[in-house]
Amino acid sequence: MIGIVVVSHSRALADAAVALAGEMTDPANGPAIKIAAGLDAETFGTDAAEVAEAIGAADSGDGVLVLLDLGSAVLSAEMALEFVDPDVARRVRISSAPLVEGLVGAAVAAGAGADLEEAAAEAEQGLMAKSHHLGTGQGAVADETAKPRQKDEQDQRNPGKNWGETAVTREVSVSAPHGLHARPAARFVQEVAAHPGVQVRVRNLETGRGPVDGRSLTAIATLDARQGHRLEIQARGAGAEEALDALSDLADSGFGDLAPARATTAATAPPRTSPGTVPSSGTGPTYALEAAIGPAYRLDPAPELQDYTAGDPGDETEAYDRALAQARRELEQLRADTETRVGGAQAAVFDAHLAMLDDPALDEQVRLALLEGVSAPDAVRAQVSVLRAQFEGLTDVYQRERGADVSSVGDRLLRALAGEASPSSPASVTPERPGILVVHELDPATAVQVDAVTTLGVLTVAGGATGHGVLLARARGLPVLTGARAADTVEDGTVVAFDSRTGRLVIDPDEPTREEFEALLGERADARRRMLEHADELAVTTDGHAVLVKANLASVAEAALAADSGADGSGLIRTEALFGDRAQAPSVAEQIAAFEQIAELLPGRTLTIRTWDVGGDKPLPFHAHPIEANPFLGLRGIRAFREDPRLLVDQLEAICRVAREHPLRVMFPMVTTVEEVDWALARLDEAAGRLPDGRPDALEVGIMIEVPAAALRAEALSALLDFVSIGSNDLTQYVLAAERGSALLEGLTDHADPTVLQLIRDTCTGVAEGVEVGLCGDAASDPGLAVLLIGLGVTDLSATAASVPAVKDAIRTVSLVDAQDLAARALQADSAAEVRELLRR
Ligand code: PEP
Ligand code: MG
């Protein structure tokens, strides 16, 4: 027999409902009914762990029907499914039925032998009798007749499917690189709000999560919608079609997150971190000092409000409204100031904070609690912790770290309730004397508010390296060390020193260690000065070997930065990122214009244009792509155009036309076989055939070596080419069978792994005669590794624009012979860690 679980905010309510159901069933033959209700006998609330326990206790193998009251009960029940055994979770049905009527109906049906589906259907019809009797419908439908009422009842049985005749549905895909996290979700909510007469709900077709309210940023963010997922958006009400049009346009534009974030997905991707470390390689401007020493200081924590005197629900609602208004004013001010003083992209995070203030998942639940007599601070604290738990439960590390934004908004409200103002302009938080800020986690507001002159660095006890706060602080040039648990107990005034390139943290250093850190800072400052002075010059080893250090580009803006950094051209233009914010494919003329713009910013320097690299982690809004079980092993790069090469041939035409005026290379990504090289060359000939003078002589042709098979067969693949360029990001993931974006596989995704180095060496020694070997993955942006790479035989590096000066500087300090010796020792190492140790010596 099926089991039933009752989830309610109130223990008393659940007990009474179960007792009522007991009146209608035969105690000897009734189903097992378990209760997960209230935080204790008196305190309202729901607890996912308790729900999970109740599900386990009610499960006899025939399935469990979960009935619940409102709001966070739904969230807790959904979260509980993550905690129970997946086999059990598969036979659990969370019902949208009304609690009391549904419980009675289901218990009676189960006692009569109904299976899970039948009992669930019975529960979901629980309101039918009452509604027929009273002649009322359920929910707001346009046409209040018996027919729509039946529709509504049907809707309840099929959540997310039938939402009444007036509902219109659209499927969109998520192309934003980090999925539908807070910022894109905020844009979604803003768009929904722009259509006031329309109700919208969203479901993640990939995970089955939802449908959730389209006005709720938090609910949307917790759909766990990741890049490549398909969403079903339903809308109803006057103007539903227009709302769907606007929402699909928004989805096509990557929810406004595509261009900037895509530019960071690969070479400039934010670092992942292990406790107490921030990897140094290729992350942000490597001429930042990335180290600090000074006395620790902390900011005042959010007020406890122990002396808060709660009024009646009316007073508390008023207090909450005032706090909301104050928080809104502060955030608007902060947004505007951050835009002016730091940048528009960084300021956008405060849009998400503003949207959270209006989020029904926060606002409605808080108001509900206020009506129940809970004080405003307690209501805010409780709901923030529910929402925070939602984020913590997400699988994607980037999305999980958005939970810090929820806490930040919560703290702001608590300060407002305490009558305190939160600082609301950048650089408005100044310690009494220069020092190192120690925080549990760095929220974006604090990251812009600390004065970068008096704050020498930031230590975070928890939180990873991709939180908005950490990204913002790094954008301001502040040294940050994340996950430094040892700093948790550091008292104000205690001197701390850290080096985020190595992850070293010293608390209360002795005199020699202090001197060591002072010296390190002095050296880095000198090195920065030196490398910027010589950035425009060629990098030549001490024994006279010149190495080209180019820049990877994903936008025209980056080309300007590359020019300032002294890049010797571009070894990789990621065209899928350059045009990734387009809903429609750019025409040949538009592509020519963009390539020429870049060429003019880097005059006379060779540009390597990579053809569309789609698939895996790179969707392209204007390229239809099937859903694949293993996208990284699927239709990636050149494979995606075998069936229909039109987009590719158009792009090759643009490249050929620009190559008549500017020094250009064309590069094909994800090539695996000789046959693919032949096919790509044939497409190039096809495109060149559209030009009166055919393929320009000066156009050099190459492929990326990112697949182990290509590295192992470098000679055969390169026979007809001018160059190859190693994509160490993908090569590493394929050699080590470790997804490049996975935070869980951190130790396994290091491109310093000796096996990866071995394949790089094999490529260098294996290519056909006269073929040049470059490298354009993240490895080239790490100055230490860059030296090792030239020792392995790479002659042309392409790094992030910001790291070009540091890479050049490192090359100038060694001879090729020393680099070769280093490479030989690295190839003998047993692990990436051992290689990194060699680089430190
Ligand atoms: C690589 O794989 O190393 C590379 C440069 O390509 P992307 O990072 O764009 O996949
Ligand atoms: Mg790649």
PDB file of N, CA, C and O in Angstrom, residues 171-180 204-207 224-231 251 254-255 258 262 399 615-620 625-628 631:
ATOM      1  N   GLU A 171       8.938  27.013 -25.949  1.00  0.00           N
ATOM      2  CA  GLU A 171      10.148  26.383 -25.428  1.00  0.00           C
ATOM      3  C   GLU A 171      11.351  27.235 -25.781  1.00  0.00           C
ATOM      4  O   GLU A 171      11.455  27.711 -26.914  1.00  0.00           O
ATOM      5  N   VAL A 172      12.220  27.447 -24.860  1.00  0.00           N
ATOM      6  CA  VAL A 172      13.435  28.219 -25.155  1.00  0.00           C
ATOM      7  C   VAL A 172      14.617  27.439 -24.598  1.00  0.00           C
ATOM      8  O   VAL A 172      14.447  26.551 -23.771  1.00  0.00           O
ATOM      9  N   SER A 173      15.807  27.795 -25.067  1.00  0.00           N
ATOM     10  CA  SER A 173      16.943  27.121 -24.460  1.00  0.00           C
ATOM     11  C   SER A 173      17.828  28.116 -23.732  1.00  0.00           C
ATOM     12  O   SER A 173      17.834  29.309 -24.032  1.00  0.00           O
ATOM     13  N   VAL A 174      18.529  27.616 -22.758  1.00  0.00           N
ATOM     14  CA  VAL A 174      19.368  28.475 -21.928  1.00  0.00           C
ATOM     15  C   VAL A 174      20.766  28.494 -22.529  1.00  0.00           C
ATOM     16  O   VAL A 174      21.440  27.476 -22.566  1.00  0.00           O
ATOM     17  N   SER A 175      21.155  29.642 -23.024  1.00  0.00           N
ATOM     18  CA  SER A 175      22.499  29.688 -23.610  1.00  0.00           C
ATOM     19  C   SER A 175      23.485  30.423 -22.712  1.00  0.00           C
ATOM     20  O   SER A 175      24.683  30.363 -22.936  1.00  0.00           O
ATOM     21  N   ALA A 176      22.979  31.095 -21.684  1.00  0.00           N
ATOM     22  CA  ALA A 176      23.905  31.801 -20.784  1.00  0.00           C
ATOM     23  C   ALA A 176      24.876  30.777 -20.191  1.00  0.00           C
ATOM     24  O   ALA A 176      24.455  29.705 -19.764  1.00  0.00           O
ATOM     25  N   PRO A 177      26.165  31.096 -20.183  1.00  0.00           N
ATOM     26  CA  PRO A 177      27.157  30.095 -19.811  1.00  0.00           C
ATOM     27  C   PRO A 177      26.991  29.537 -18.403  1.00  0.00           C
ATOM     28  O   PRO A 177      27.309  28.390 -18.156  1.00  0.00           O
ATOM     29  N   HIS A 178      26.481  30.340 -17.505  1.00  0.00           N
ATOM     30  CA  HIS A 178      26.329  29.829 -16.151  1.00  0.00           C
ATOM     31  C   HIS A 178      24.876  29.488 -15.860  1.00  0.00           C
ATOM     32  O   HIS A 178      24.483  29.380 -14.709  1.00  0.00           O
ATOM     33  N   GLY A 179      24.098  29.339 -16.936  1.00  0.00           N
ATOM     34  CA  GLY A 179      22.716  28.975 -16.732  1.00  0.00           C
ATOM     35  C   GLY A 179      21.902  30.157 -16.239  1.00  0.00           C
ATOM     36  O   GLY A 179      22.326  31.307 -16.325  1.00  0.00           O
ATOM     37  N   LEU A 180      20.727  29.814 -15.706  1.00  0.00           N
ATOM     38  CA  LEU A 180      19.802  30.865 -15.292  1.00  0.00           C
ATOM     39  C   LEU A 180      20.076  31.213 -13.840  1.00  0.00           C
ATOM     40  O   LEU A 180      19.256  30.988 -12.971  1.00  0.00           O
ATOM     41  N   ASN A 204      11.708  23.497 -16.093  1.00  0.00           N
ATOM     42  CA  ASN A 204      12.942  23.022 -16.706  1.00  0.00           C
ATOM     43  C   ASN A 204      12.669  21.638 -17.294  1.00  0.00           C
ATOM     44  O   ASN A 204      12.453  20.673 -16.561  1.00  0.00           O
ATOM     45  N   LEU A 205      12.655  21.559 -18.620  1.00  0.00           N
ATOM     46  CA  LEU A 205      12.300  20.289 -19.256  1.00  0.00           C
ATOM     47  C   LEU A 205      13.389  19.242 -19.073  1.00  0.00           C
ATOM     48  O   LEU A 205      13.139  18.050 -19.186  1.00  0.00           O
ATOM     49  N   GLU A 206      14.590  19.704 -18.761  1.00  0.00           N
ATOM     50  CA  GLU A 206      15.701  18.758 -18.606  1.00  0.00           C
ATOM     51  C   GLU A 206      15.628  18.044 -17.267  1.00  0.00           C
ATOM     52  O   GLU A 206      15.801  16.844 -17.171  1.00  0.00           O
ATOM     53  N   THR A 207      15.367  18.850 -16.221  1.00  0.00           N
ATOM     54  CA  THR A 207      15.412  18.263 -14.876  1.00  0.00           C
ATOM     55  C   THR A 207      14.019  17.969 -14.354  1.00  0.00           C
ATOM     56  O   THR A 207      13.873  17.333 -13.325  1.00  0.00           O
ATOM     57  N   ASP A 224      17.583  25.139 -11.373  1.00  0.00           N
ATOM     58  CA  ASP A 224      18.830  24.454 -11.733  1.00  0.00           C
ATOM     59  C   ASP A 224      18.992  24.427 -13.250  1.00  0.00           C
ATOM     60  O   ASP A 224      19.443  23.446 -13.820  1.00  0.00           O
ATOM     61  N   ALA A 225      18.563  25.521 -13.892  1.00  0.00           N
ATOM     62  CA  ALA A 225      18.615  25.571 -15.356  1.00  0.00           C
ATOM     63  C   ALA A 225      20.033  25.914 -15.781  1.00  0.00           C
ATOM     64  O   ALA A 225      20.509  27.002 -15.534  1.00  0.00           O
ATOM     65  N   ARG A 226      20.669  24.964 -16.406  1.00  0.00           N
ATOM     66  CA  ARG A 226      22.057  25.165 -16.792  1.00  0.00           C
ATOM     67  C   ARG A 226      22.156  25.348 -18.290  1.00  0.00           C
ATOM     68  O   ARG A 226      21.196  25.106 -19.011  1.00  0.00           O
ATOM     69  N   GLN A 227      23.329  25.763 -18.693  1.00  0.00           N
ATOM     70  CA  GLN A 227      23.527  26.031 -20.110  1.00  0.00           C
ATOM     71  C   GLN A 227      23.111  24.807 -20.935  1.00  0.00           C
ATOM     72  O   GLN A 227      23.490  23.681 -20.620  1.00  0.00           O
ATOM     73  N   GLY A 228      22.326  25.051 -21.981  1.00  0.00           N
ATOM     74  CA  GLY A 228      21.895  23.961 -22.846  1.00  0.00           C
ATOM     75  C   GLY A 228      20.547  23.384 -22.444  1.00  0.00           C
ATOM     76  O   GLY A 228      19.931  22.651 -23.213  1.00  0.00           O
ATOM     77  N   HIS A 229      20.073  23.684 -21.240  1.00  0.00           N
ATOM     78  CA  HIS A 229      18.769  23.145 -20.834  1.00  0.00           C
ATOM     79  C   HIS A 229      17.642  23.831 -21.617  1.00  0.00           C
ATOM     80  O   HIS A 229      17.745  24.986 -21.992  1.00  0.00           O
ATOM     81  N   ARG A 230      16.561  23.070 -21.809  1.00  0.00           N
ATOM     82  CA  ARG A 230      15.365  23.625 -22.453  1.00  0.00           C
ATOM     83  C   ARG A 230      14.364  23.989 -21.365  1.00  0.00           C
ATOM     84  O   ARG A 230      14.174  23.243 -20.409  1.00  0.00           O
ATOM     85  N   LEU A 231      13.750  25.145 -21.561  1.00  0.00           N
ATOM     86  CA  LEU A 231      12.736  25.577 -20.597  1.00  0.00           C
ATOM     87  C   LEU A 231      11.392  25.669 -21.295  1.00  0.00           C
ATOM     88  O   LEU A 231      11.327  26.045 -22.469  1.00  0.00           O
ATOM     89  N   ALA A 251      15.645  35.077 -24.021  1.00  0.00           N
ATOM     90  CA  ALA A 251      16.382  33.804 -23.981  1.00  0.00           C
ATOM     91  C   ALA A 251      17.379  33.735 -25.130  1.00  0.00           C
ATOM     92  O   ALA A 251      18.521  33.304 -24.959  1.00  0.00           O
ATOM     93  N   GLY A 254      20.654  35.113 -24.586  1.00  0.00           N
ATOM     94  CA  GLY A 254      21.388  34.538 -23.452  1.00  0.00           C
ATOM     95  C   GLY A 254      20.984  35.204 -22.147  1.00  0.00           C
ATOM     96  O   GLY A 254      21.769  35.261 -21.217  1.00  0.00           O
ATOM     97  N   PHE A 255      19.775  35.729 -22.085  1.00  0.00           N
ATOM     98  CA  PHE A 255      19.268  36.451 -20.920  1.00  0.00           C
ATOM     99  C   PHE A 255      20.223  37.584 -20.563  1.00  0.00           C
ATOM    100  O   PHE A 255      20.457  37.897 -19.406  1.00  0.00           O
ATOM    101  N   LEU A 258      25.141  36.564 -22.149  1.00  0.00           N
ATOM    102  CA  LEU A 258      25.951  35.775 -23.061  1.00  0.00           C
ATOM    103  C   LEU A 258      27.318  36.356 -23.337  1.00  0.00           C
ATOM    104  O   LEU A 258      28.337  35.744 -23.071  1.00  0.00           O
ATOM    105  N   ARG A 262      30.437  34.709 -21.769  1.00  0.00           N
ATOM    106  CA  ARG A 262      31.067  33.772 -22.705  1.00  0.00           C
ATOM    107  C   ARG A 262      32.539  34.098 -22.838  1.00  0.00           C
ATOM    108  O   ARG A 262      33.359  33.219 -22.963  1.00  0.00           O
ATOM    109  N   GLN A 399      26.174  28.391  -9.760  1.00  0.00           N
ATOM    110  CA  GLN A 399      24.846  28.805  -9.319  1.00  0.00           C
ATOM    111  C   GLN A 399      24.735  28.740  -7.800  1.00  0.00           C
ATOM    112  O   GLN A 399      24.092  29.569  -7.175  1.00  0.00           O
ATOM    113  N   GLY A 615      28.851  23.697 -29.525  1.00  0.00           N
ATOM    114  CA  GLY A 615      28.665  22.390 -28.884  1.00  0.00           C
ATOM    115  C   GLY A 615      29.369  22.344 -27.541  1.00  0.00           C
ATOM    116  O   GLY A 615      30.157  23.222 -27.201  1.00  0.00           O
ATOM    117  N   GLY A 616      29.104  21.299 -26.790  1.00  0.00           N
ATOM    118  CA  GLY A 616      29.708  21.186 -25.455  1.00  0.00           C
ATOM    119  C   GLY A 616      29.222  22.315 -24.570  1.00  0.00           C
ATOM    120  O   GLY A 616      28.038  22.442 -24.301  1.00  0.00           O
ATOM    121  N   ASP A 617      30.148  23.171 -24.140  1.00  0.00           N
ATOM    122  CA  ASP A 617      29.754  24.297 -23.289  1.00  0.00           C
ATOM    123  C   ASP A 617      29.491  25.553 -24.099  1.00  0.00           C
ATOM    124  O   ASP A 617      29.413  26.632 -23.553  1.00  0.00           O
ATOM    125  N   LYS A 618      29.402  25.423 -25.435  1.00  0.00           N
ATOM    126  CA  LYS A 618      29.276  26.629 -26.253  1.00  0.00           C
ATOM    127  C   LYS A 618      28.077  26.570 -27.194  1.00  0.00           C
ATOM    128  O   LYS A 618      28.217  26.176 -28.354  1.00  0.00           O
ATOM    129  N   PRO A 619      26.911  26.937 -26.712  1.00  0.00           N
ATOM    130  CA  PRO A 619      25.771  26.995 -27.618  1.00  0.00           C
ATOM    131  C   PRO A 619      25.878  28.253 -28.473  1.00  0.00           C
ATOM    132  O   PRO A 619      26.538  29.220 -28.083  1.00  0.00           O
ATOM    133  N   LEU A 620      25.287  28.225 -29.613  1.00  0.00           N
ATOM    134  CA  LEU A 620      25.258  29.412 -30.462  1.00  0.00           C
ATOM    135  C   LEU A 620      23.786  29.649 -30.779  1.00  0.00           C
ATOM    136  O   LEU A 620      23.143  28.794 -31.372  1.00  0.00           O
ATOM    137  N   HIS A 625      21.002  23.037 -32.404  1.00  0.00           N
ATOM    138  CA  HIS A 625      21.866  21.987 -31.898  1.00  0.00           C
ATOM    139  C   HIS A 625      21.014  20.947 -31.184  1.00  0.00           C
ATOM    140  O   HIS A 625      20.170  21.299 -30.374  1.00  0.00           O
ATOM    141  N   PRO A 626      21.226  19.684 -31.470  1.00  0.00           N
ATOM    142  CA  PRO A 626      20.395  18.686 -30.786  1.00  0.00           C
ATOM    143  C   PRO A 626      20.798  18.549 -29.319  1.00  0.00           C
ATOM    144  O   PRO A 626      21.919  18.896 -28.952  1.00  0.00           O
ATOM    145  N   ILE A 627      19.871  18.045 -28.513  1.00  0.00           N
ATOM    146  CA  ILE A 627      20.235  17.754 -27.119  1.00  0.00           C
ATOM    147  C   ILE A 627      20.997  16.434 -27.129  1.00  0.00           C
ATOM    148  O   ILE A 627      20.571  15.456 -27.754  1.00  0.00           O
ATOM    149  N   GLU A 628      22.138  16.428 -26.477  1.00  0.00           N
ATOM    150  CA  GLU A 628      22.965  15.225 -26.489  1.00  0.00           C
ATOM    151  C   GLU A 628      23.197  14.753 -25.061  1.00  0.00           C
ATOM    152  O   GLU A 628      23.289  15.560 -24.145  1.00  0.00           O
ATOM    153  N   PRO A 631      27.321  16.083 -24.342  1.00  0.00           N
ATOM    154  CA  PRO A 631      27.626  17.147 -25.317  1.00  0.00           C
ATOM    155  C   PRO A 631      29.125  17.364 -25.557  1.00  0.00           C
ATOM    156  O   PRO A 631      29.526  17.683 -26.658  1.00  0.00           O
TER     157      PRO A 631
END
